[in-house]
Amino acid sequence: MVQLKAGPLGEEALRPLPEHKFTFGLWTVGNRGKDPFGSEVRAGLDPNDSVRKLAELGAYGISLHDDDLVPFGSSAQERDAIVRRFRATLQESGLVVAMATTNLFAHPVFKDGAFTSNDKQVRRFAIAKVMRAIDLGAELGAKTYVFWGGREGVESLAAKKPADALNRFREAIDFLSEYVIDQGYGMRFALEPKPNEPRGDIFLPTVGHALAFINTLAHPDMVGLNPEVAHETMSGLSFYHGVAQTLWQGKLFHIDLNGQKIGRYDQDLRFGSEDLKDSFFLVKLLEDSGYDGPRHFDAHAYRTENAEGVWDFAAGCMKTYLILKEKAARFDVDPDIQEALAAASVGELAEPSVGAYSRSAALTLRDATVDADALAARGYYNERLDQLVMELIMGVR
Amino acid sequence: MVQLKAGPLGEEALRPLPEHKFTFGLWTVGNRGKDPFGSEVRAGLDPNDSVRKLAELGAYGISLHDDDLVPFGSSAQERDAIVRRFRATLQESGLVVAMATTNLFAHPVFKDGAFTSNDKQVRRFAIAKVMRAIDLGAELGAKTYVFWGGREGVESLAAKKPADALNRFREAIDFLSEYVIDQGYGMRFALEPKPNEPRGDIFLPTVGHALAFINTLAHPDMVGLNPEVAHETMSGLSFYHGVAQTLWQGKLFHIDLNGQKIGRYDQDLRFGSEDLKDSFFLVKLLEDSGYDGPRHFDAHAYRTENAEGVWDFAAGCMKTYLILKEKAARFDVDPDIQEALAAASVGELAEPSVGAYSRSAALTLRDATVDADALAARGYYNERLDQLVMELIMGVR
Amino acid sequence: MVQLKAGPLGEEALRPLPEHKFTFGLWTVGNRGKDPFGSEVRAGLDPNDSVRKLAELGAYGISLHDDDLVPFGSSAQERDAIVRRFRATLQESGLVVAMATTNLFAHPVFKDGAFTSNDKQVRRFAIAKVMRAIDLGAELGAKTYVFWGGREGVESLAAKKPADALNRFREAIDFLSEYVIDQGYGMRFALEPKPNEPRGDIFLPTVGHALAFINTLAHPDMVGLNPEVAHETMSGLSFYHGVAQTLWQGKLFHIDLNGQKIGRYDQDLRFGSEDLKDSFFLVKLLEDSGYDGPRHFDAHAYRTENAEGVWDFAAGCMKTYLILKEKAARFDVDPDIQEALAAASVGELAEPSVGAYSRSAALTLRDATVDADALAARGYYNERLDQLVMELIMGVR
Amino acid sequence: MVQLKAGPLGEEALRPLPEHKFTFGLWTVGNRGKDPFGSEVRAGLDPNDSVRKLAELGAYGISLHDDDLVPFGSSAQERDAIVRRFRATLQESGLVVAMATTNLFAHPVFKDGAFTSNDKQVRRFAIAKVMRAIDLGAELGAKTYVFWGGREGVESLAAKKPADALNRFREAIDFLSEYVIDQGYGMRFALEPKPNEPRGDIFLPTVGHALAFINTLAHPDMVGLNPEVAHETMSGLSFYHGVAQTLWQGKLFHIDLNGQKIGRYDQDLRFGSEDLKDSFFLVKLLEDSGYDGPRHFDAHAYRTENAEGVWDFAAGCMKTYLILKEKAARFDVDPDIQEALAAASVGELAEPSVGAYSRSAALTLRDATVDADALAARGYYNERLDQLVMELIMGVR
């Protein structure tokens, strides 16, 4: 049998450390396995236990919805006791709260949306709930606040005029921006797009739509994105390309890593367990880009798993990221890959095509005679390049 | 048998007229039925004949790629003769050239892209070709110039750094904007997004991504979108929502109407032949929005059709639009539908949720006690509303 | 405004009656609106109340999972009391139990499947539960028993050898067939395929796979299918074609009607609210085929709805079916449509191509000279035909 | 940097040899890069040159459509000369013709289908063409004859009654079966399903539908399947599961290997370049199953490639197969994986659940008391197992 496995395995490089900035939502390891057809399969986790266990596994921090920590309907006194205890656990474990967000989807009050519910009282309640959750996030030190418009959509297209919905969405984000500025919290907002589920069609369905929306806000500088692998992949879009455009527009404020097959229900699978190729390029992009935010896993263990399986899942997310990170480093030094990149003229795409406009340059270019057939004759050697990448991913180079 | 058919049919209202602004690409009625597995099934059409026939059917205008009218490689003399004759035909028939665009995808020289080809010489050739095609469009009176980045993408993710590609795309659009300004053409640009096919993953895959991109341009005001039903639908996104956001951002410069099933090859079917519901809301949106541009059909007849079938196809596109337009008008006066809209609180979404920010308003809202369960108890009657819409679409109300 | 609405509306023909054989699952109108991201929005319904209300709306019967009527874990005494009361309600209301099935997906014991759980004790428990549920179905007069292999699949391909899973699935169906024969219940089985959700990949993912599987069973004659609109549509397959092949193979034993968009989570929308065209041909097929089983709605009201909306939903399913049934009848007498069918040579497809084999016929055919170009010249006028169908669906013919 | 690459690389094991049974369609390496939006980018290949080059790369054989070798419309004399020369090349190179098939899609005569064209004369022409192509295949020694019903479908559902289409399809296969028997060719037929493209909806869209269809034939034993990665994947179905069911039903007669993303146009990408996980399990299944037929690549080089890139593509297909085959062997001996399989009770699924039916066994099972909650408590450790598989695929174990 051929030796395909790494020789000196370098286990060291694959051990998660806080410097890798891996974070998990409390709701991810705490997921109890409920799905549309079945009830919970696992006991709930005490958030304090989750923090301790994640610290042990090498994570950097956690994220949370308001209700993940403080159950909906808790009194102020209960809230404070919970928060006090949680802060102590964080301090002991060394974990940070890297991101906070609001649960605007679980309670029936949000069944028609939150910021875009047709009922004005619901919209006001949603904004109030976010303010309280922002306070909580600030108290816990979160510097990024995520907005996932879970139910901001429709099943029946007649039920909302999209322009009204976008106006209300903008109104809410603008109001909450002012609140954060007014309170001096120094937080940034990150919008998380999703195309559908649990609503039929959700507003701001992709990173593109959300990037475009930001541009209409009163405080566009403090608002960026939190793209999620599963959400873009549901639509069959390349997540790698989506994150790259987000970075290009200076808007990658946070990221949700997981796995997903195209054209399915929101699977939230273990990172790297689907589409290794897109995952590889994603990790390479994050590592090359200078992005220094959390590598946040928004996924959950299969419903087949008991408590032990949850930690297998969490460890697997981090390990796969680190494996792909090592491969990304190797990509840059593999001589065959570098040669194939040159044959494909990949670097040439960084060169300006025409430079700044001038009338004479334009007319000269326009009127030049070019032998298109001759230009068309060359090959780009993308098959060779792609095969080398697959071999790198498969560990045989 | 029940009488489901309209009583007084009002054939008059379903007859296409120039005032309806229906336009067709020369390449649509001229499509010869070639597909990846088979060769042409129909003879080519002389563009002059297409113009005359479309005028007869009630169209307002046509659109064209440079090569649709002037075959690739024609001499300047040949070009001028062709254009002269074509202008005469337009004048006789009363049709306008409502939009022009460039064929940047048919010739092998563009196999790795045009503005984003890795080969700089190809990029330069592409920009030069567009300048010449813009000249042609200007000569023919086109006020909108469309960019469909047909091959601006990759099969292998390694083959282009997305940031480089976006830089080159922007460079090309900026340069060409300057050219149009410099020439005093008074044209506007409309970008046409598409997620994949003929490339594996195409840059600017949805209307959202393209809207976001526009914001990075040197002349964002002169650049908008040309959304296409088929392209957004391939990704499973609601085209109605996509066009609504485009309008909301002031960027609907042109529109491509056709039909498509989700998750398939680019079908370019007759308008209204798939997803009647989304098509109905689209027509209603266009009619209500004040959009006064072309209703442009970018579709083609099935490959089963001979020449006669092509004109059945063209007539069908226009007739279905007019039928849906009539239904849209009826929507606004149907008392049951209006009642259901009220029960769903659709109008209430137009009301501000919180108004302008003030600290005291924010804190009052944040700290108010709300009975969420009570708010959650109400229904939104969306089933009733949606059923009424379906009945309207089916012509039984 | 044009008169698009039916003149003499024939409300009579659109009123559901028991003879139309409309049935609903208890779980459909009883659906409480829970989804992966949120909790229940509606109170549960007493099955007896559901029966009474459905009778009032014109339904023919109901269907049920064992646990829909008799809660999991009820004692024998409780069960008998519940069943007694339910039978009385059925008798009073005149509704029948047209189909029964087993809940093999809600309890955590089935998290890895039922008939194909890797745990043998779970498989045995599943088979036992089905026997008890079959007894219940028999007691209630159900003549069709449905098997939806809800969790018979995997997230990780390594977790089950597919051949083992198929062997266990077959073993279970064969054993249960013997049980039904042995008990003299006179029931038929109907398998319900689904491609994914709640598992990543489910065995027997389409009607095709299930039809092929039946052929391997010990009692293939007593096993057929229960195809569901949403399940086939999730994979982008034509449900109309799938049901047609099922009928062609003599295996349409039951049918689940609802609505769904391609490539999404299992939406279970109101029948006819998506893809009117496929729905139209489906209704026409059912009505033309001589299928005399239930028209069973396996769908549920949007989560935005309160109790009232549930009945809007139920009434809408039936009304849309009846509207499409009227249109199907009209299709057969519309002279333009009949002419277009002839132009498309639709009837000619019913004629044998070559007849029975004989050597001489074969060789004569093989060696004949044919002018393929001449044969290729004709058109099939499918655009004309399709446009007429769309106009019929839209009620303007 | 970590050593992720294999130490002793075992290049030997990755060198394709005839014993691996790799075959390529003449049309795959000969693909000239035409697509719906652009013309050919590469010169055609002489089939004799393709054979020689494939022999050099280590292939076992080739496959062909009639027209790939003998251009449509060739005279009998021309045909014989071409065949004579081709047989000589095969003999010199040592390659076999492992499969033959018919081009029933390229010529306009087939625009409405071949066996299911509405035009009876077209259907007869199609059957005659297949007989001649079967003769050619027999002359070249092909023992498997493939039927890809490329255009056996519709865009407009009204255009064919599905039952008529299935009857005609069956008639054609039955007639051709008799022909092969009568001629004593000893060939087997393999049907190749596809869901859509180039038609809107194609009959027999998945391996399941085709398996079910075979059962209705006059000679079911001589008809099996030729499943293709891309075709099943277009519908989002697991190809691994589809091939497993095909094998389970004894019907894997041939296989088409390539790569594809879900929900897209037919990409026919290099084998293994998409969805490595499904590809890995596919290779493992083929190697474990005793399937001894061709590993046939039905794919083509990206359109970016020149002649050289075509051979990079071909070599890549074979190399990736061999890499995955090595990994499959390692799977069976990796102790961690074997332990995880045991923890997941994967082997237990091979054990009968209940055994043969007897009344007493059934009643005992039915009436036994089981503690479902206790059975539900166990975990299945699928996350651990799946992570180990991903690590194997990534070459770090």
PDB file of C-alpha atoms in Angstrom, chain B residues 17-180:
ATOM      1  CA  LEU B  17     -48.305  48.402 -28.877  1.00  0.00           C
ATOM      2  CA  PRO B  18     -45.131  50.485 -29.015  1.00  0.00           C
ATOM      3  CA  GLU B  19     -46.278  52.342 -25.889  1.00  0.00           C
ATOM      4  CA  HIS B  20     -45.837  49.104 -23.936  1.00  0.00           C
ATOM      5  CA  LYS B  21     -42.117  49.362 -24.682  1.00  0.00           C
ATOM      6  CA  PHE B  22     -41.565  45.724 -25.579  1.00  0.00           C
ATOM      7  CA  THR B  23     -38.135  45.074 -27.011  1.00  0.00           C
ATOM      8  CA  PHE B  24     -36.293  41.967 -28.205  1.00  0.00           C
ATOM      9  CA  GLY B  25     -32.632  41.219 -28.715  1.00  0.00           C
ATOM     10  CA  LEU B  26     -31.739  40.508 -32.337  1.00  0.00           C
ATOM     11  CA  TRP B  27     -30.094  37.377 -30.948  1.00  0.00           C
ATOM     12  CA  THR B  28     -33.327  36.176 -29.381  1.00  0.00           C
ATOM     13  CA  VAL B  29     -35.576  35.853 -32.388  1.00  0.00           C
ATOM     14  CA  GLY B  30     -32.424  35.176 -34.399  1.00  0.00           C
ATOM     15  CA  ASN B  31     -31.410  32.268 -32.162  1.00  0.00           C
ATOM     16  CA  ARG B  32     -30.713  29.258 -34.364  1.00  0.00           C
ATOM     17  CA  GLY B  33     -31.248  26.613 -31.690  1.00  0.00           C
ATOM     18  CA  LYS B  34     -27.680  25.426 -31.207  1.00  0.00           C
ATOM     19  CA  ASP B  35     -27.079  23.850 -27.802  1.00  0.00           C
ATOM     20  CA  PRO B  36     -24.201  21.992 -26.116  1.00  0.00           C
ATOM     21  CA  PHE B  37     -25.309  18.722 -27.670  1.00  0.00           C
ATOM     22  CA  GLY B  38     -26.567  19.731 -31.055  1.00  0.00           C
ATOM     23  CA  SER B  39     -26.190  21.965 -34.029  1.00  0.00           C
ATOM     24  CA  GLU B  40     -28.396  24.662 -35.491  1.00  0.00           C
ATOM     25  CA  VAL B  41     -31.988  23.787 -36.346  1.00  0.00           C
ATOM     26  CA  ARG B  42     -33.119  27.023 -37.941  1.00  0.00           C
ATOM     27  CA  ALA B  43     -31.753  29.308 -40.625  1.00  0.00           C
ATOM     28  CA  GLY B  44     -30.366  32.648 -39.514  1.00  0.00           C
ATOM     29  CA  LEU B  45     -32.505  35.759 -39.800  1.00  0.00           C
ATOM     30  CA  ASP B  46     -31.515  38.933 -41.556  1.00  0.00           C
ATOM     31  CA  PRO B  47     -31.630  41.607 -38.803  1.00  0.00           C
ATOM     32  CA  ASN B  48     -33.649  43.809 -41.134  1.00  0.00           C
ATOM     33  CA  ASP B  49     -36.293  41.123 -41.467  1.00  0.00           C
ATOM     34  CA  SER B  50     -36.380  40.678 -37.694  1.00  0.00           C
ATOM     35  CA  VAL B  51     -36.996  44.379 -37.258  1.00  0.00           C
ATOM     36  CA  ARG B  52     -39.845  44.390 -39.741  1.00  0.00           C
ATOM     37  CA  LYS B  53     -41.501  41.354 -38.238  1.00  0.00           C
ATOM     38  CA  LEU B  54     -41.174  42.665 -34.671  1.00  0.00           C
ATOM     39  CA  ALA B  55     -42.701  45.967 -35.750  1.00  0.00           C
ATOM     40  CA  GLU B  56     -45.605  44.051 -37.187  1.00  0.00           C
ATOM     41  CA  LEU B  57     -46.098  42.218 -33.886  1.00  0.00           C
ATOM     42  CA  GLY B  58     -46.251  45.468 -31.944  1.00  0.00           C
ATOM     43  CA  ALA B  59     -42.775  45.740 -30.466  1.00  0.00           C
ATOM     44  CA  TYR B  60     -41.221  49.062 -29.532  1.00  0.00           C
ATOM     45  CA  GLY B  61     -37.610  48.330 -30.252  1.00  0.00           C
ATOM     46  CA  ILE B  62     -34.696  46.001 -30.481  1.00  0.00           C
ATOM     47  CA  SER B  63     -31.340  45.514 -28.809  1.00  0.00           C
ATOM     48  CA  LEU B  64     -28.150  44.040 -30.190  1.00  0.00           C
ATOM     49  CA  HIS B  65     -24.612  42.859 -29.634  1.00  0.00           C
ATOM     50  CA  ASP B  66     -22.111  44.400 -32.016  1.00  0.00           C
ATOM     51  CA  ASP B  67     -21.647  41.079 -33.787  1.00  0.00           C
ATOM     52  CA  ASP B  68     -25.393  40.466 -34.156  1.00  0.00           C
ATOM     53  CA  LEU B  69     -25.491  43.220 -36.746  1.00  0.00           C
ATOM     54  CA  VAL B  70     -21.922  43.501 -37.985  1.00  0.00           C
ATOM     55  CA  PRO B  71     -20.246  40.087 -38.246  1.00  0.00           C
ATOM     56  CA  PHE B  72     -16.938  39.780 -36.390  1.00  0.00           C
ATOM     57  CA  GLY B  73     -14.120  40.722 -38.744  1.00  0.00           C
ATOM     58  CA  SER B  74     -16.129  42.910 -41.125  1.00  0.00           C
ATOM     59  CA  SER B  75     -14.223  45.716 -42.802  1.00  0.00           C
ATOM     60  CA  ALA B  76     -15.063  49.347 -42.017  1.00  0.00           C
ATOM     61  CA  GLN B  77     -16.742  49.624 -45.390  1.00  0.00           C
ATOM     62  CA  GLU B  78     -18.859  46.531 -44.858  1.00  0.00           C
ATOM     63  CA  ARG B  79     -19.791  47.780 -41.409  1.00  0.00           C
ATOM     64  CA  ASP B  80     -20.932  51.131 -42.705  1.00  0.00           C
ATOM     65  CA  ALA B  81     -23.044  49.586 -45.426  1.00  0.00           C
ATOM     66  CA  ILE B  82     -24.698  47.252 -42.941  1.00  0.00           C
ATOM     67  CA  VAL B  83     -25.393  50.043 -40.496  1.00  0.00           C
ATOM     68  CA  ARG B  84     -26.773  52.345 -43.164  1.00  0.00           C
ATOM     69  CA  ARG B  85     -29.206  49.730 -44.345  1.00  0.00           C
ATOM     70  CA  PHE B  86     -30.227  48.839 -40.801  1.00  0.00           C
ATOM     71  CA  ARG B  87     -30.914  52.459 -39.869  1.00  0.00           C
ATOM     72  CA  ALA B  88     -33.143  52.760 -42.887  1.00  0.00           C
ATOM     73  CA  THR B  89     -35.074  49.687 -41.818  1.00  0.00           C
ATOM     74  CA  LEU B  90     -35.461  51.083 -38.315  1.00  0.00           C
ATOM     75  CA  GLN B  91     -36.779  54.321 -39.653  1.00  0.00           C
ATOM     76  CA  GLU B  92     -39.259  52.624 -41.942  1.00  0.00           C
ATOM     77  CA  SER B  93     -40.490  50.294 -39.232  1.00  0.00           C
ATOM     78  CA  GLY B  94     -40.547  52.859 -36.437  1.00  0.00           C
ATOM     79  CA  LEU B  95     -38.548  50.653 -34.102  1.00  0.00           C
ATOM     80  CA  VAL B  96     -35.793  52.053 -31.891  1.00  0.00           C
ATOM     81  CA  VAL B  97     -32.537  50.521 -30.731  1.00  0.00           C
ATOM     82  CA  ALA B  98     -33.205  50.658 -27.018  1.00  0.00           C
ATOM     83  CA  MET B  99     -30.048  48.969 -25.840  1.00  0.00           C
ATOM     84  CA  ALA B 100     -26.688  47.867 -27.194  1.00  0.00           C
ATOM     85  CA  THR B 101     -24.072  45.527 -25.824  1.00  0.00           C
ATOM     86  CA  THR B 102     -20.871  43.690 -26.756  1.00  0.00           C
ATOM     87  CA  ASN B 103     -20.268  40.083 -27.617  1.00  0.00           C
ATOM     88  CA  LEU B 104     -17.373  39.280 -25.296  1.00  0.00           C
ATOM     89  CA  PHE B 105     -17.966  35.551 -25.170  1.00  0.00           C
ATOM     90  CA  ALA B 106     -18.315  33.862 -28.549  1.00  0.00           C
ATOM     91  CA  HIS B 107     -14.802  34.134 -29.950  1.00  0.00           C
ATOM     92  CA  PRO B 108     -12.178  31.790 -28.458  1.00  0.00           C
ATOM     93  CA  VAL B 109     -10.060  34.782 -27.537  1.00  0.00           C
ATOM     94  CA  PHE B 110     -12.419  35.307 -24.602  1.00  0.00           C
ATOM     95  CA  LYS B 111     -12.207  31.743 -23.320  1.00  0.00           C
ATOM     96  CA  ASP B 112     -10.637  32.919 -20.066  1.00  0.00           C
ATOM     97  CA  GLY B 113     -12.738  36.052 -19.771  1.00  0.00           C
ATOM     98  CA  ALA B 114     -12.684  39.506 -21.297  1.00  0.00           C
ATOM     99  CA  PHE B 115     -12.133  42.280 -18.719  1.00  0.00           C
ATOM    100  CA  THR B 116     -10.798  39.646 -16.327  1.00  0.00           C
ATOM    101  CA  SER B 117      -8.867  37.389 -18.660  1.00  0.00           C
ATOM    102  CA  ASN B 118      -5.532  36.547 -17.159  1.00  0.00           C
ATOM    103  CA  ASP B 119      -3.994  37.669 -20.406  1.00  0.00           C
ATOM    104  CA  LYS B 120      -3.503  41.420 -20.464  1.00  0.00           C
ATOM    105  CA  GLN B 121      -3.630  41.565 -24.248  1.00  0.00           C
ATOM    106  CA  VAL B 122      -7.026  39.939 -24.193  1.00  0.00           C
ATOM    107  CA  ARG B 123      -8.262  42.431 -21.619  1.00  0.00           C
ATOM    108  CA  ARG B 124      -7.085  45.275 -23.814  1.00  0.00           C
ATOM    109  CA  PHE B 125      -8.696  43.752 -26.877  1.00  0.00           C
ATOM    110  CA  ALA B 126     -11.955  43.385 -24.945  1.00  0.00           C
ATOM    111  CA  ILE B 127     -11.983  47.027 -23.891  1.00  0.00           C
ATOM    112  CA  ALA B 128     -11.210  48.123 -27.450  1.00  0.00           C
ATOM    113  CA  LYS B 129     -14.027  45.963 -28.795  1.00  0.00           C
ATOM    114  CA  VAL B 130     -16.435  47.539 -26.319  1.00  0.00           C
ATOM    115  CA  MET B 131     -15.401  51.040 -27.388  1.00  0.00           C
ATOM    116  CA  ARG B 132     -16.145  50.206 -30.988  1.00  0.00           C
ATOM    117  CA  ALA B 133     -19.438  48.622 -29.993  1.00  0.00           C
ATOM    118  CA  ILE B 134     -20.348  51.675 -27.929  1.00  0.00           C
ATOM    119  CA  ASP B 135     -19.693  53.788 -31.004  1.00  0.00           C
ATOM    120  CA  LEU B 136     -22.056  51.543 -32.926  1.00  0.00           C
ATOM    121  CA  GLY B 137     -24.674  51.750 -30.193  1.00  0.00           C
ATOM    122  CA  ALA B 138     -24.391  55.521 -30.120  1.00  0.00           C
ATOM    123  CA  GLU B 139     -24.736  55.710 -33.877  1.00  0.00           C
ATOM    124  CA  LEU B 140     -27.938  53.666 -33.595  1.00  0.00           C
ATOM    125  CA  GLY B 141     -29.301  55.842 -30.808  1.00  0.00           C
ATOM    126  CA  ALA B 142     -29.006  53.404 -27.889  1.00  0.00           C
ATOM    127  CA  LYS B 143     -29.128  55.164 -24.537  1.00  0.00           C
ATOM    128  CA  THR B 144     -28.427  52.094 -22.426  1.00  0.00           C
ATOM    129  CA  TYR B 145     -25.339  49.964 -22.755  1.00  0.00           C
ATOM    130  CA  VAL B 146     -25.357  46.521 -21.161  1.00  0.00           C
ATOM    131  CA  PHE B 147     -22.412  44.590 -19.753  1.00  0.00           C
ATOM    132  CA  TRP B 148     -22.910  40.887 -19.372  1.00  0.00           C
ATOM    133  CA  GLY B 149     -19.672  39.486 -18.033  1.00  0.00           C
ATOM    134  CA  GLY B 150     -20.300  36.188 -19.734  1.00  0.00           C
ATOM    135  CA  ARG B 151     -16.951  34.579 -19.127  1.00  0.00           C
ATOM    136  CA  GLU B 152     -15.681  36.672 -16.222  1.00  0.00           C
ATOM    137  CA  GLY B 153     -15.170  33.733 -13.927  1.00  0.00           C
ATOM    138  CA  VAL B 154     -13.372  30.454 -13.365  1.00  0.00           C
ATOM    139  CA  GLU B 155     -13.763  26.718 -13.271  1.00  0.00           C
ATOM    140  CA  SER B 156     -10.730  26.341 -11.009  1.00  0.00           C
ATOM    141  CA  LEU B 157     -10.775  28.658  -8.007  1.00  0.00           C
ATOM    142  CA  ALA B 158      -6.983  28.828  -8.150  1.00  0.00           C
ATOM    143  CA  ALA B 159      -7.002  30.408 -11.571  1.00  0.00           C
ATOM    144  CA  LYS B 160      -7.837  33.969 -10.544  1.00  0.00           C
ATOM    145  CA  LYS B 161      -7.488  35.929  -7.333  1.00  0.00           C
ATOM    146  CA  PRO B 162     -10.958  37.385  -6.930  1.00  0.00           C
ATOM    147  CA  ALA B 163      -9.644  40.755  -5.750  1.00  0.00           C
ATOM    148  CA  ASP B 164      -7.544  41.052  -8.901  1.00  0.00           C
ATOM    149  CA  ALA B 165     -10.545  40.160 -11.021  1.00  0.00           C
ATOM    150  CA  LEU B 166     -12.719  42.758  -9.313  1.00  0.00           C
ATOM    151  CA  ASN B 167      -9.992  45.355  -9.736  1.00  0.00           C
ATOM    152  CA  ARG B 168      -9.767  44.636 -13.446  1.00  0.00           C
ATOM    153  CA  PHE B 169     -13.546  44.632 -13.833  1.00  0.00           C
ATOM    154  CA  ARG B 170     -13.710  48.025 -12.118  1.00  0.00           C
ATOM    155  CA  GLU B 171     -10.819  49.348 -14.166  1.00  0.00           C
ATOM    156  CA  ALA B 172     -12.619  48.424 -17.387  1.00  0.00           C
ATOM    157  CA  ILE B 173     -15.939  49.949 -16.371  1.00  0.00           C
ATOM    158  CA  ASP B 174     -14.252  53.118 -15.149  1.00  0.00           C
ATOM    159  CA  PHE B 175     -12.258  53.473 -18.353  1.00  0.00           C
ATOM    160  CA  LEU B 176     -15.304  52.938 -20.507  1.00  0.00           C
ATOM    161  CA  SER B 177     -17.333  55.375 -18.424  1.00  0.00           C
ATOM    162  CA  GLU B 178     -14.716  57.990 -19.174  1.00  0.00           C
ATOM    163  CA  TYR B 179     -14.882  57.108 -22.830  1.00  0.00           C
ATOM    164  CA  VAL B 180     -18.638  57.603 -22.966  1.00  0.00           C
TER     165      VAL B 180
END
